[in-house]
PDB file of C-alpha atoms in Angstrom:
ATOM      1  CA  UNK A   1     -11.957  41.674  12.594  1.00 49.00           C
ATOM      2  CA  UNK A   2     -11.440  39.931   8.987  1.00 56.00           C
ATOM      3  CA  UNK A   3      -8.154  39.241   9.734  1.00 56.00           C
ATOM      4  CA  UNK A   4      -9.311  37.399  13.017  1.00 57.00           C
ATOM      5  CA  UNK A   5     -12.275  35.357  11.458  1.00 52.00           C
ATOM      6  CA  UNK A   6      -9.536  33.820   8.634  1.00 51.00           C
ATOM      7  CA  UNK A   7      -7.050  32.508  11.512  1.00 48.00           C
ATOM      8  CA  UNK A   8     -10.096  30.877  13.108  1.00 43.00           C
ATOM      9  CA  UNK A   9     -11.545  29.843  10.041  1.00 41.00           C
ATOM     10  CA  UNK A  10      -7.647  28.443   9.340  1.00 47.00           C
ATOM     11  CA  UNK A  11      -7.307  26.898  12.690  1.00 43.00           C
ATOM     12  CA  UNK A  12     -10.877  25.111  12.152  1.00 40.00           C
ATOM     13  CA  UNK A  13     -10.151  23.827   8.545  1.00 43.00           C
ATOM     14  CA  UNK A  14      -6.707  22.391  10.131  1.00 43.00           C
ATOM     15  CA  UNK A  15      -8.447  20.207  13.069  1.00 39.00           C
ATOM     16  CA  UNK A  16     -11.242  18.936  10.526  1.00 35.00           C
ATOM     17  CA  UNK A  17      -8.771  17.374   8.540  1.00 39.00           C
ATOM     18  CA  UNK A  18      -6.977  15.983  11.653  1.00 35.00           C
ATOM     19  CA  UNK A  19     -10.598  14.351  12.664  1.00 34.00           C
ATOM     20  CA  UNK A  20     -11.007  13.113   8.790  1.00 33.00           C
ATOM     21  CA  UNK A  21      -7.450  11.617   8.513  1.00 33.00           C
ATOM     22  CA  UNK A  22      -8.178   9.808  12.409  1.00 34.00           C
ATOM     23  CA  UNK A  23     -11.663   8.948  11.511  1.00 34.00           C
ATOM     24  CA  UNK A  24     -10.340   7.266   8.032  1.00 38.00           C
ATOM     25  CA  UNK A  25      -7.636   4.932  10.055  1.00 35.00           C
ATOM     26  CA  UNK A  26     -10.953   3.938  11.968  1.00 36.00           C
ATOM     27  CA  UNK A  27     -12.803   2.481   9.601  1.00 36.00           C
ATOM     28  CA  UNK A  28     -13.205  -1.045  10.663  1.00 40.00           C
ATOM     29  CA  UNK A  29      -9.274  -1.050  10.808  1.00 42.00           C
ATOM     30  CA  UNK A  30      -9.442  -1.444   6.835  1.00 41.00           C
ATOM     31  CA  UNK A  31      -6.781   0.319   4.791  1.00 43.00           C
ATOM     32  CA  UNK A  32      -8.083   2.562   2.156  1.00 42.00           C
ATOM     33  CA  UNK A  33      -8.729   1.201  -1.165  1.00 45.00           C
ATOM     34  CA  UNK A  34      -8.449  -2.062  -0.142  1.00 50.00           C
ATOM     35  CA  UNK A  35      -8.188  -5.155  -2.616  1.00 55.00           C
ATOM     36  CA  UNK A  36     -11.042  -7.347  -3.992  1.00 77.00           C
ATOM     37  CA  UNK A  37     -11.398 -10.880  -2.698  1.00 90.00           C
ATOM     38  CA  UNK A  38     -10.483 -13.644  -5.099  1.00 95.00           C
ATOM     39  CA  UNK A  39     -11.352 -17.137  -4.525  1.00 97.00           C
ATOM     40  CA  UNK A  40      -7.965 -19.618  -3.685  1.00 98.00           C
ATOM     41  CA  UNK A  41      -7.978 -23.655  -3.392  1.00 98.00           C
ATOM     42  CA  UNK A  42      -5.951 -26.137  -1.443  1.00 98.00           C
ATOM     43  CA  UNK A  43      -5.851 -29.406  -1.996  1.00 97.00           C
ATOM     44  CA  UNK A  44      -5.336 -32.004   1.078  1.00 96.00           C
ATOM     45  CA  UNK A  45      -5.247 -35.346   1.790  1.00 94.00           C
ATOM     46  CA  UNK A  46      -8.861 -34.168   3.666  1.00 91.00           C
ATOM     47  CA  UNK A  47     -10.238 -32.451   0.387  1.00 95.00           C
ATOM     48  CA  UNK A  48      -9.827 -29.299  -0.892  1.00 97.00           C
ATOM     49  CA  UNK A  49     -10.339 -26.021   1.288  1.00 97.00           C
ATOM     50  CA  UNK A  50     -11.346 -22.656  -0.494  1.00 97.00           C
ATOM     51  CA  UNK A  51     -10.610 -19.281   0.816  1.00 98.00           C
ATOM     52  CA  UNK A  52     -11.379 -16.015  -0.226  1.00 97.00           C
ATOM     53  CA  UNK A  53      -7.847 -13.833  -0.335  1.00 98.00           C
ATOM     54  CA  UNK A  54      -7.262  -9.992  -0.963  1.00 96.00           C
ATOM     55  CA  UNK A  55      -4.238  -9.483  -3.031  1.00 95.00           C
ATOM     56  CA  UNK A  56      -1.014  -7.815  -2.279  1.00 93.00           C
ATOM     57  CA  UNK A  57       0.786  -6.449  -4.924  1.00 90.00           C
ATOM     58  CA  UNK A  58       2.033  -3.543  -4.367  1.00 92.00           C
ATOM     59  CA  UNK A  59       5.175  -2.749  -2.232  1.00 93.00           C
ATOM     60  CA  UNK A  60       2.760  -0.578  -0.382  1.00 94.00           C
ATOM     61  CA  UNK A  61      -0.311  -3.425  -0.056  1.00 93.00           C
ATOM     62  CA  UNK A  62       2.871  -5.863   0.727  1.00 93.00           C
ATOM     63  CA  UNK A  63       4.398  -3.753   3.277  1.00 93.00           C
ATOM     64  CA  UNK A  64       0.931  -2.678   5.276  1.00 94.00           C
ATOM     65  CA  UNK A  65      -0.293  -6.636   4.343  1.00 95.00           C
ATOM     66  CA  UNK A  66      -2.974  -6.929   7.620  1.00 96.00           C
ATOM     67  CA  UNK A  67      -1.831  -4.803   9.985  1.00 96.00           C
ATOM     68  CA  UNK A  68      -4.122  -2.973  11.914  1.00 95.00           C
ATOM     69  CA  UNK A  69      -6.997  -5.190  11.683  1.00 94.00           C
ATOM     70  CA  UNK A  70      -8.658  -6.526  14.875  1.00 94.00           C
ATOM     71  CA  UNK A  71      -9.532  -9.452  13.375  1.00 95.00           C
ATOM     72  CA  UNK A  72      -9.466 -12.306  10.407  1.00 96.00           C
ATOM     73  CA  UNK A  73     -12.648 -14.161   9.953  1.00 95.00           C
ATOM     74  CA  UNK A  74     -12.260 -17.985   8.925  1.00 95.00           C
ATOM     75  CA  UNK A  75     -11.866 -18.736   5.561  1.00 96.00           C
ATOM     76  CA  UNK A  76     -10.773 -15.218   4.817  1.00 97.00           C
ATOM     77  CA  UNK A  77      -7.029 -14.349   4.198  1.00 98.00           C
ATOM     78  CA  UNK A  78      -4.288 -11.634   2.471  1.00 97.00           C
ATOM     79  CA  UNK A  79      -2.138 -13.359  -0.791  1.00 97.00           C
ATOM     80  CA  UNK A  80       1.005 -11.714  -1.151  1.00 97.00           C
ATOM     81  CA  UNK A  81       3.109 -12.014  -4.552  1.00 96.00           C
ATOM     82  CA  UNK A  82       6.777 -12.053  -4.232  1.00 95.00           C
ATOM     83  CA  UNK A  83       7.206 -12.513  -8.167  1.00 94.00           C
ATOM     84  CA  UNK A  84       9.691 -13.746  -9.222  1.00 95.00           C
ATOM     85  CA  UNK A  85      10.074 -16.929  -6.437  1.00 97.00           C
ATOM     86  CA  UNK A  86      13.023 -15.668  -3.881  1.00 97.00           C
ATOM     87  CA  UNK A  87      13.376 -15.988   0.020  1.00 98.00           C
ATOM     88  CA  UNK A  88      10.421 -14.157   1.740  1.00 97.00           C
ATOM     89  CA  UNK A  89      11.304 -12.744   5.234  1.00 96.00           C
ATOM     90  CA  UNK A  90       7.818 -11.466   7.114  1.00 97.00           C
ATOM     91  CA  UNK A  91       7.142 -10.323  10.632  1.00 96.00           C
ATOM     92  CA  UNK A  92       4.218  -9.532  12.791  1.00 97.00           C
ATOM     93  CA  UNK A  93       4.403  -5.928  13.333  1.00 96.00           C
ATOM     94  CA  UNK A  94       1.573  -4.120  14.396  1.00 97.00           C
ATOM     95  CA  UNK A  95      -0.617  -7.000  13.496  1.00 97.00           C
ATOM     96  CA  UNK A  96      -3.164  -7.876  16.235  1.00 97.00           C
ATOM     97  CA  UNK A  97      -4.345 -11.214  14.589  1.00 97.00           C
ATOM     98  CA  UNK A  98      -2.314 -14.165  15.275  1.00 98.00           C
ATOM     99  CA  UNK A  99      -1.712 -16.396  11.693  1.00 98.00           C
ATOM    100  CA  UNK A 100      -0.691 -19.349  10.004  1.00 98.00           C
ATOM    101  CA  UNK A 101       1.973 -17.800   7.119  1.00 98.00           C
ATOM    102  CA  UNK A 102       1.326 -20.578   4.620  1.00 98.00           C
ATOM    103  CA  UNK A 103       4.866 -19.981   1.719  1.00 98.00           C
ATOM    104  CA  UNK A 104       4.022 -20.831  -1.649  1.00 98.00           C
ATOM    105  CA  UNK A 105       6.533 -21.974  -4.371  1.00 98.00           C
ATOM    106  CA  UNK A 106       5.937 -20.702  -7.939  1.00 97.00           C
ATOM    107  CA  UNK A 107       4.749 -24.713  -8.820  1.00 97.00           C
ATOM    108  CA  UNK A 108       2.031 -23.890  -6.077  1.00 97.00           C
ATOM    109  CA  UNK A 109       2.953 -26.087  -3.801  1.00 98.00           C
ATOM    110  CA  UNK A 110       3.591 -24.939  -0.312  1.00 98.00           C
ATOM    111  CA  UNK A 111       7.317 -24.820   1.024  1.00 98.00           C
ATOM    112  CA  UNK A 112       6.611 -24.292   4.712  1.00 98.00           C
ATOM    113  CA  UNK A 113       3.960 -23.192   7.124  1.00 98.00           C
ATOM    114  CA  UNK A 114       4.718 -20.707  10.295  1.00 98.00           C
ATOM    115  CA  UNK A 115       1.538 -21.440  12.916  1.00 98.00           C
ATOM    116  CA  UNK A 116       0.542 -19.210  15.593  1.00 98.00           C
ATOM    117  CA  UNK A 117       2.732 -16.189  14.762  1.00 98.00           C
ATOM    118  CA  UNK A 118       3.199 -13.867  17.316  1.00 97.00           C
ATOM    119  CA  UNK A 119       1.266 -10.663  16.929  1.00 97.00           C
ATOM    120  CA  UNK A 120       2.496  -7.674  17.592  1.00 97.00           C
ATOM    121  CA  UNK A 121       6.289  -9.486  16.988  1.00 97.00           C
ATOM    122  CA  UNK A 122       9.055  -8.192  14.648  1.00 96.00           C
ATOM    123  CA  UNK A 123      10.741 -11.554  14.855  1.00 97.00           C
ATOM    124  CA  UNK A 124      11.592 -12.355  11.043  1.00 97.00           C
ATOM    125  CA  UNK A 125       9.752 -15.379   9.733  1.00 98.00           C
ATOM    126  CA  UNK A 126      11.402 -17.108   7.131  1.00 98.00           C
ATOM    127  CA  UNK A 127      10.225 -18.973   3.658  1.00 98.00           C
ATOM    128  CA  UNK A 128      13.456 -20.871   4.458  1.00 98.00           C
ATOM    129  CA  UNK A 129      13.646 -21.595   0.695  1.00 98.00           C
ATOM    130  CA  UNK A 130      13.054 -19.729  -2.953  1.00 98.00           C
ATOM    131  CA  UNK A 131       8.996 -18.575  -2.468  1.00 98.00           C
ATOM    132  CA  UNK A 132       6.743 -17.177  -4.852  1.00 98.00           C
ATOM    133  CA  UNK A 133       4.141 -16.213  -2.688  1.00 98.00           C
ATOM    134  CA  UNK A 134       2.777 -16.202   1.200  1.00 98.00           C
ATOM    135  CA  UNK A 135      -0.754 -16.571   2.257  1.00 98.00           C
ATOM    136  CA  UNK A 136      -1.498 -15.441   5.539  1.00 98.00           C
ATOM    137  CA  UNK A 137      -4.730 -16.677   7.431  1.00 98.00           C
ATOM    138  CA  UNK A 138      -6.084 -17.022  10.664  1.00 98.00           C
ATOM    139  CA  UNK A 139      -3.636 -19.102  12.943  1.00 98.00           C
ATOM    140  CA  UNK A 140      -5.014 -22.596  13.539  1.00 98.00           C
ATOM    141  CA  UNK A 141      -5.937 -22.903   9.732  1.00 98.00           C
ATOM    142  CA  UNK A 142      -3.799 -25.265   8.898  1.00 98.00           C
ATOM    143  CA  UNK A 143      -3.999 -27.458  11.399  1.00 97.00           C
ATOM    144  CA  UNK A 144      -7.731 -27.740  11.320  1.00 96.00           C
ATOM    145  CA  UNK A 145      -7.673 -28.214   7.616  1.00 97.00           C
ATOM    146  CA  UNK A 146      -5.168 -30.359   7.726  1.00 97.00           C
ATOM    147  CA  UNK A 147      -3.085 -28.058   5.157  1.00 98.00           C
ATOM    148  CA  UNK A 148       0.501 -29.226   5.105  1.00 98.00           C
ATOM    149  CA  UNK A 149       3.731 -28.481   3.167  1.00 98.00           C
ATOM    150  CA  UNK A 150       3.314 -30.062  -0.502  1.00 98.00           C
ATOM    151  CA  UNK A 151       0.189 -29.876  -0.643  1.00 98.00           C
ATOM    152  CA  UNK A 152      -1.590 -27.939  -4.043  1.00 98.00           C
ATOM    153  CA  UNK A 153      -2.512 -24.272  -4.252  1.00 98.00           C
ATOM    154  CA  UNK A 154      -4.893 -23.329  -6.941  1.00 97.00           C
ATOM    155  CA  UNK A 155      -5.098 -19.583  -8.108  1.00 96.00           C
ATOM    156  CA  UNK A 156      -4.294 -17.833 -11.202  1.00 95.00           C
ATOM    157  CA  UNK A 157      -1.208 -16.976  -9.760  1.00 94.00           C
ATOM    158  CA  UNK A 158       0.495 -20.194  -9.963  1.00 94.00           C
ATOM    159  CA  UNK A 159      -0.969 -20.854 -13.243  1.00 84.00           C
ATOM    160  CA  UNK A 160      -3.944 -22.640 -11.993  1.00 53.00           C
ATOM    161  CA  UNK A 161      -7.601 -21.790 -11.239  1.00 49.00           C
TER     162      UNK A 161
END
């Protein structure tokens, strides 16, 4: 009878941390640990346009980047740094949310912008030049801000505010 009550209790432990790993990858479709948001500035010939960015780092944070979510909110976006500048080469994979992939030179001005990517698409998007960065945001950004290639990014990244 012992011996039966610790295979169940086994068995039980094993499908509660199935449900806790599922129920984590639930969560509002956010990876775990997630980065803060830091503000970011571009500045057009309409003005300047501020966005708050999480950071991507980390091969990890760089390879996962916003995949998964269900959805990007205006304004909001995902910063990846690609120090030091070099060709950047993204794709869509598992990403639900179509975006504008704005590329970022290490001045901080932008190199090239890739509207209306393709979720779901492993088609490789290109920098098509040396990058330091990529800022990804909700596709249609740049057109309705006007955001275009040479114009100004400001964050601490490119040695501005």
């Amino acid at each position: 009878m012992n011996s039966d009550r610790k295979a169940v209790w086994s068995a039980l432990k094993g499908w509660l941390a199935a449900i806790l790993v599922i129920a984590g990858w639930a969560v509002a479709g956010t990876p775990v640990g997630a980065a803060s948001f830091q503000p970011l500035e571009i500045v057009t010939k309409n003005g300047v346009q501020v966005f708050s960015v999480e950071m991507a780092t980390t091969d990890e944070e760089k390879q996962t980047g916003l995949m998964y979510r269900k959805e990007l909110a205006d304004g909001k976006g995902m910063l990846f740094d690609f120090n030091p500048e070099q060709e950047i080469s993204m794709w869509m994979k598992n990403t639900y949310v179509s975006l504008d992939m704005i590329f970022i030179r290490a001045d901080g001005r932008i190199l090239r912008i890739a509207e209306n990517t393709e979720p779901l698409s492993t088609k490789i998007i290109s920098s098509r030049g040396p990058a330091r960065a990529v800022l990804e945001v909700v596709a249609g950004t740049a057109q309705k801000y006007g955001i275009r290639p040479g114009d100004r990014v400001g964050h601490p990244l490119f040695g501005a505010k």
